[in-house]
Amino acid sequence: GATEGIPDITIRILLLGDSGVGKTSLMMRYSDDRFAYSLIATAGVDFKVKNMDIPNPAYNASSALPLSPSASLSLSPEEREMRILLSKPFLKVRCQIWDTAGQEKFHVITRAYYRGAHAIVTCFDVTDGDSFRNIDYWLANIHTHTERGGGGGGVQTMIIGNKTDLQEKRVVSKEQGQALAKECGVKYIETSAKDGSNVNIAFEQLATDVVSQM
Ligand code: GDP
Ligand code: MG
């Protein structure tokens, strides 16, 4: 299945956003497909891993055809490896989802947390206006701590509006979320870690964008 075998690529995805918006819950929903009301034991969980199959943007069917023995011998090991990679319609992507361990509460996300990130998900809670207004803060934080910034040019960034299952408590509309994301030049997806809606879609979208930028 999709979760077995040796990954072709490992990508590092970070979760950011105010305390309580559901970052740990999103990670658990995505990696283990479960949800817990109280997450007492989350301190100490640095990251979770999940493998997924992502369409190979560089797929080239002719790379899968056998070469003549002389052509095959003329390839360097790197060329041979590249050919194998190009012959795969799907890439096995090992997705490492990194969660903050509560340091977001004190706004002390360090440069080390950002190191090597391929993608960053900035999360807010659609029932919490402050968490939405703080998206600006988190995006600015990404810019200060990564060389290439948030929007384009390397680190893929996405805004997630979480807790859509709480429709009656909602204070941030989908349109507001979309408008902010558009302004920031990033994608916007609404999720519920509780009922699971859009969680896989969000991470798969992110991984697809990362892979297509490589
Ligand atoms: P974090 O501080 O950003 O890691 O947030 P948590 O994942 O610890 O979640 C904070 C609280 O919100 C917990 O009580 C979760 O059970 C709850 N929560 C997280 N996601 C959702 C969601 O999608 N819907 C609902 N109703 N509650 C959620
Ligand atoms: Mg947490």
PDB file of N, CA, C and O in Angstrom, residues 17 86 88 93 150 171 192:
ATOM      1  N   GLY A  17       0.909  28.732  14.622  1.00  0.00           N
ATOM      2  CA  GLY A  17      -0.362  29.366  14.945  1.00  0.00           C
ATOM      3  C   GLY A  17      -0.552  29.404  16.452  1.00  0.00           C
ATOM      4  O   GLY A  17       0.164  28.729  17.202  1.00  0.00           O
ATOM      5  N   LEU A  86      12.565   9.339 -12.688  1.00  0.00           N
ATOM      6  CA  LEU A  86      11.682   9.847 -13.743  1.00  0.00           C
ATOM      7  C   LEU A  86      10.696   8.789 -14.232  1.00  0.00           C
ATOM      8  O   LEU A  86       9.653   9.120 -14.796  1.00  0.00           O
ATOM      9  N   LYS A  88       8.920   6.835 -12.458  1.00  0.00           N
ATOM     10  CA  LYS A  88       7.845   6.555 -11.507  1.00  0.00           C
ATOM     11  C   LYS A  88       6.678   7.531 -11.669  1.00  0.00           C
ATOM     12  O   LYS A  88       6.860   8.735 -11.489  1.00  0.00           O
ATOM     13  N   VAL A  93       6.305   9.840  -0.829  1.00  0.00           N
ATOM     14  CA  VAL A  93       6.778  10.993  -0.062  1.00  0.00           C
ATOM     15  C   VAL A  93       6.601  10.710   1.423  1.00  0.00           C
ATOM     16  O   VAL A  93       5.511  10.355   1.875  1.00  0.00           O
ATOM     17  N   GLY A 150       8.004  33.448   3.327  1.00  0.00           N
ATOM     18  CA  GLY A 150       6.826  32.605   3.413  1.00  0.00           C
ATOM     19  C   GLY A 150       6.152  32.293   2.096  1.00  0.00           C
ATOM     20  O   GLY A 150       5.890  31.143   1.797  1.00  0.00           O
ATOM     21  N   VAL A 171     -16.841  32.697  13.944  1.00  0.00           N
ATOM     22  CA  VAL A 171     -16.774  34.160  13.864  1.00  0.00           C
ATOM     23  C   VAL A 171     -15.951  34.642  12.672  1.00  0.00           C
ATOM     24  O   VAL A 171     -16.002  35.815  12.317  1.00  0.00           O
ATOM     25  N   SER A 192     -11.549  20.412   9.749  1.00  0.00           N
ATOM     26  CA  SER A 192     -11.945  20.055  11.111  1.00  0.00           C
ATOM     27  C   SER A 192     -11.121  18.837  11.520  1.00  0.00           C
ATOM     28  O   SER A 192     -11.244  17.775  10.908  1.00  0.00           O
TER      29      SER A 192
END
